[in-house]
Short mmCIF file of C-alpha atoms in Angstrom, two decimals:
data_model
loop_
_atom_site.label_atom_id
_atom_site.label_comp_id
_atom_site.label_asym_id
_atom_site.label_seq_id
_atom_site.Cartn_x
_atom_site.Cartn_y
_atom_site.Cartn_z
CA MET A 7 -12.49 10.68 -77.99
CA VAL A 8 -10.38 8.75 -75.54
CA ASN A 9 -8.71 5.62 -76.59
CA ASN A 10 -9.61 3.05 -73.96
CA GLU A 11 -6.96 0.58 -75.02
CA GLU A 12 -4.16 3.06 -74.76
CA LEU A 13 -5.42 4.30 -71.38
CA ARG A 14 -5.66 0.70 -70.10
CA TYR A 15 -2.20 -0.17 -71.40
CA ASN A 16 -0.57 2.92 -69.82
CA MET A 17 -2.28 2.34 -66.48
CA THR A 18 -1.38 -1.25 -66.10
CA ASN A 19 2.21 -0.82 -67.33
CA GLU A 20 2.89 2.24 -65.20
CA GLY A 21 1.29 0.66 -62.16
CA ASN A 22 3.16 -2.60 -62.59
CA LEU A 23 6.45 -0.83 -63.09
CA ALA A 24 6.03 1.29 -59.92
CA ARG A 25 5.02 -1.74 -57.89
CA THR A 26 7.97 -3.81 -59.06
CA TRP A 27 10.47 -0.97 -58.31
CA GLU A 28 8.83 -0.42 -54.95
CA LYS A 29 9.28 -4.06 -54.09
CA LYS A 30 12.92 -3.98 -55.22
CA LEU A 31 13.78 -0.80 -53.30
CA ARG A 32 11.89 -1.65 -50.12
CA SER A 33 14.20 -2.94 -47.38
CA LYS A 34 13.65 -6.54 -46.60
CA PRO A 35 12.63 -7.16 -43.03
CA THR A 36 15.14 -9.17 -41.09
CA PRO A 37 13.65 -12.22 -39.52
CA PRO A 38 13.46 -11.91 -35.71
CA LYS A 39 16.12 -13.66 -33.78
CA PRO A 40 14.80 -16.79 -32.24
CA ARG A 41 14.16 -16.33 -28.56
CA ARG A 42 15.98 -18.60 -26.26
CA ARG A 43 13.44 -20.85 -24.66
CA PHE A 44 13.92 -22.62 -21.40
CA ASN A 45 13.45 -26.30 -21.11
CA LYS A 46 9.86 -27.12 -20.14
CA GLY A 47 11.04 -29.04 -17.12
CA ALA A 48 13.11 -26.09 -15.97
CA ARG A 49 10.08 -23.79 -16.28
CA VAL A 50 7.94 -26.18 -14.25
CA VAL A 51 10.63 -26.40 -11.56
CA PHE A 52 10.98 -22.61 -11.47
CA TRP A 53 7.18 -22.01 -11.06
CA VAL A 54 6.79 -24.75 -8.42
CA SER A 55 9.70 -23.38 -6.42
CA ALA A 56 8.33 -19.81 -6.76
CA VAL A 57 4.91 -20.89 -5.47
CA TRP A 58 6.54 -22.87 -2.65
CA GLY A 59 8.70 -19.89 -1.70
CA MET A 60 5.70 -17.52 -1.60
CA GLY A 61 3.85 -19.99 0.58
CA LEU A 62 6.80 -20.22 2.93
CA LEU A 63 7.09 -16.41 3.08
CA ALA A 64 3.35 -16.11 3.81
CA SER A 65 3.65 -18.70 6.63
CA ILE A 66 6.62 -16.93 8.17
CA MET A 67 4.81 -13.59 8.04
CA ALA A 68 1.68 -15.13 9.60
CA VAL A 69 3.72 -16.54 12.48
CA HIS A 70 5.41 -13.17 12.92
CA VAL A 71 2.04 -11.38 13.09
CA LEU A 72 0.79 -13.85 15.67
CA VAL A 73 3.91 -13.34 17.83
CA MET A 74 3.57 -9.55 17.60
CA ALA A 75 -0.17 -9.78 18.48
CA TYR A 76 0.73 -11.85 21.55
CA GLN A 77 3.32 -9.26 22.62
CA VAL A 78 0.86 -6.40 22.14
CA ASP A 79 -1.70 -8.25 24.22
CA ALA A 80 0.83 -8.87 26.96
CA LEU A 81 1.84 -5.19 26.95
CA GLN A 82 -1.76 -4.06 27.10
CA ALA A 83 -2.45 -6.34 30.09
CA ARG A 84 0.67 -4.99 31.82
CA TYR A 85 -0.44 -1.40 31.08
CA THR A 86 -3.88 -2.09 32.51
CA ALA A 87 -2.34 -3.60 35.67
CA LEU A 88 -0.06 -0.57 36.08
CA GLN A 89 -3.00 1.82 35.63
CA ARG A 90 -4.91 -0.03 38.36
CA GLN A 91 -1.87 0.11 40.62
CA THR A 92 -1.51 3.88 39.91
CA GLN A 93 -5.14 4.48 40.78
CA GLY A 94 -4.77 2.50 44.04
CA LEU A 95 -1.63 4.40 44.96
CA ALA A 96 -3.28 7.76 44.20
CA LEU A 97 -6.23 6.78 46.40
CA THR A 98 -3.83 5.78 49.20
CA VAL A 99 -1.97 9.09 48.94
CA THR A 100 -5.26 11.01 48.94
CA LYS A 101 -6.37 9.17 52.11
CA LEU A 102 -3.02 9.77 53.86
CA ARG A 103 -3.07 13.51 53.06
CA SER A 104 -6.61 14.06 54.28
CA PRO A 105 -7.06 16.20 57.36
CA GLN A 106 -8.63 13.29 59.27
CA ALA A 107 -5.64 11.03 58.61
CA LEU A 108 -3.19 13.78 59.59
CA ALA A 109 -5.14 14.40 62.83
CA ALA A 110 -5.20 10.67 63.64
CA ASP A 111 -1.47 10.37 63.04
CA SER A 112 -0.73 13.39 65.16
CA ARG A 113 -2.82 11.94 68.04
CA LYS A 114 -0.89 8.68 67.81
CA MET A 115 2.40 10.53 68.06
CA HIS A 116 1.09 12.88 70.73
CA ILE A 117 1.72 16.00 68.64
CA ALA A 118 -0.59 18.95 68.79
CA LEU A 119 -1.59 20.32 65.40
CA GLN A 120 -1.52 24.02 64.93
CA SER A 121 -3.62 25.72 62.33
CA PRO A 122 -1.65 27.70 59.78
CA MET A 123 -1.27 31.35 60.52
CA VAL A 124 -3.05 33.59 58.02
CA VAL A 125 -1.71 37.07 57.77
CA SER A 126 -4.23 39.62 56.59
CA PRO A 127 -3.38 43.25 55.85
CA LYS A 128 -4.42 45.56 58.65
CA VAL A 129 -6.61 48.51 57.82
CA GLY A 130 -5.11 51.95 58.41
CA ARG A 131 -1.55 50.71 58.35
CA SER A 132 0.71 52.72 56.07
CA LYS A 133 2.73 51.05 53.36
CA PRO A 134 6.45 50.87 53.81
CA SER A 135 8.36 53.50 51.96
CA SER A 136 10.65 51.02 50.28
CA SER A 137 9.15 49.80 47.01
CA ALA A 138 11.76 47.03 46.78
CA THR A 139 10.07 44.94 49.46
CA THR A 140 6.58 45.13 47.98
CA ALA A 141 7.47 44.59 44.30
CA PRO A 142 8.45 40.91 44.60
CA ARG A 143 5.34 40.11 46.66
CA VAL A 144 3.04 41.66 44.05
CA TRP A 145 4.91 39.99 41.19
CA TYR A 146 4.74 36.59 42.91
CA GLN A 147 1.04 36.89 43.71
CA GLY A 148 0.28 37.83 40.11
CA VAL A 149 2.15 34.80 38.82
CA SER A 150 0.41 32.58 41.39
CA ARG A 151 -2.99 33.83 40.32
CA TRP A 152 -2.11 33.28 36.66
CA ILE A 153 -0.93 29.69 37.31
CA ALA A 154 -4.13 29.02 39.39
CA GLY A 155 -6.22 30.38 36.47
CA VAL A 156 -4.43 28.11 33.95
CA ARG A 157 -4.86 25.13 36.26
CA GLY A 158 -8.55 25.93 36.68
CA ALA A 159 -9.00 26.23 32.92
CA LEU A 160 -7.29 22.91 32.29
CA THR A 161 -9.06 20.94 35.04
CA GLY A 162 -12.42 22.63 34.63
CA LYS A 163 -12.64 23.69 38.30
#
């Protein structure tokens, strides 16, 4: 049979002894160093000046954005005017290069226009024996055809 008194005595004494030694051996926490606190008036002045500074910065940035928007608008108006001028000049050049305009100018200056001479290869004519004279012509015509093909592909004509 178990002696309840002895068991109770041993449990309380052993537990109390362990707790007391644990408390003695445990390191004591050092109290935290007191934080340096600013004066309340200084904090208020700091926050008011920070809010004022942010408002001033926002105002300066808003004015800067307005100035930049005005400059962009002015540049767009100038670009539009230059595009219109370019279109007008292109139309004038087209009119001046037309066959009718060239004929009218030649009549004013009393100059007779001659049609360009087109040379076509004659049938039955033998080719010259020198290949040096025909090679550059063939090369140049091939390049011209290639450039015309690229131009046609780009312009859709």
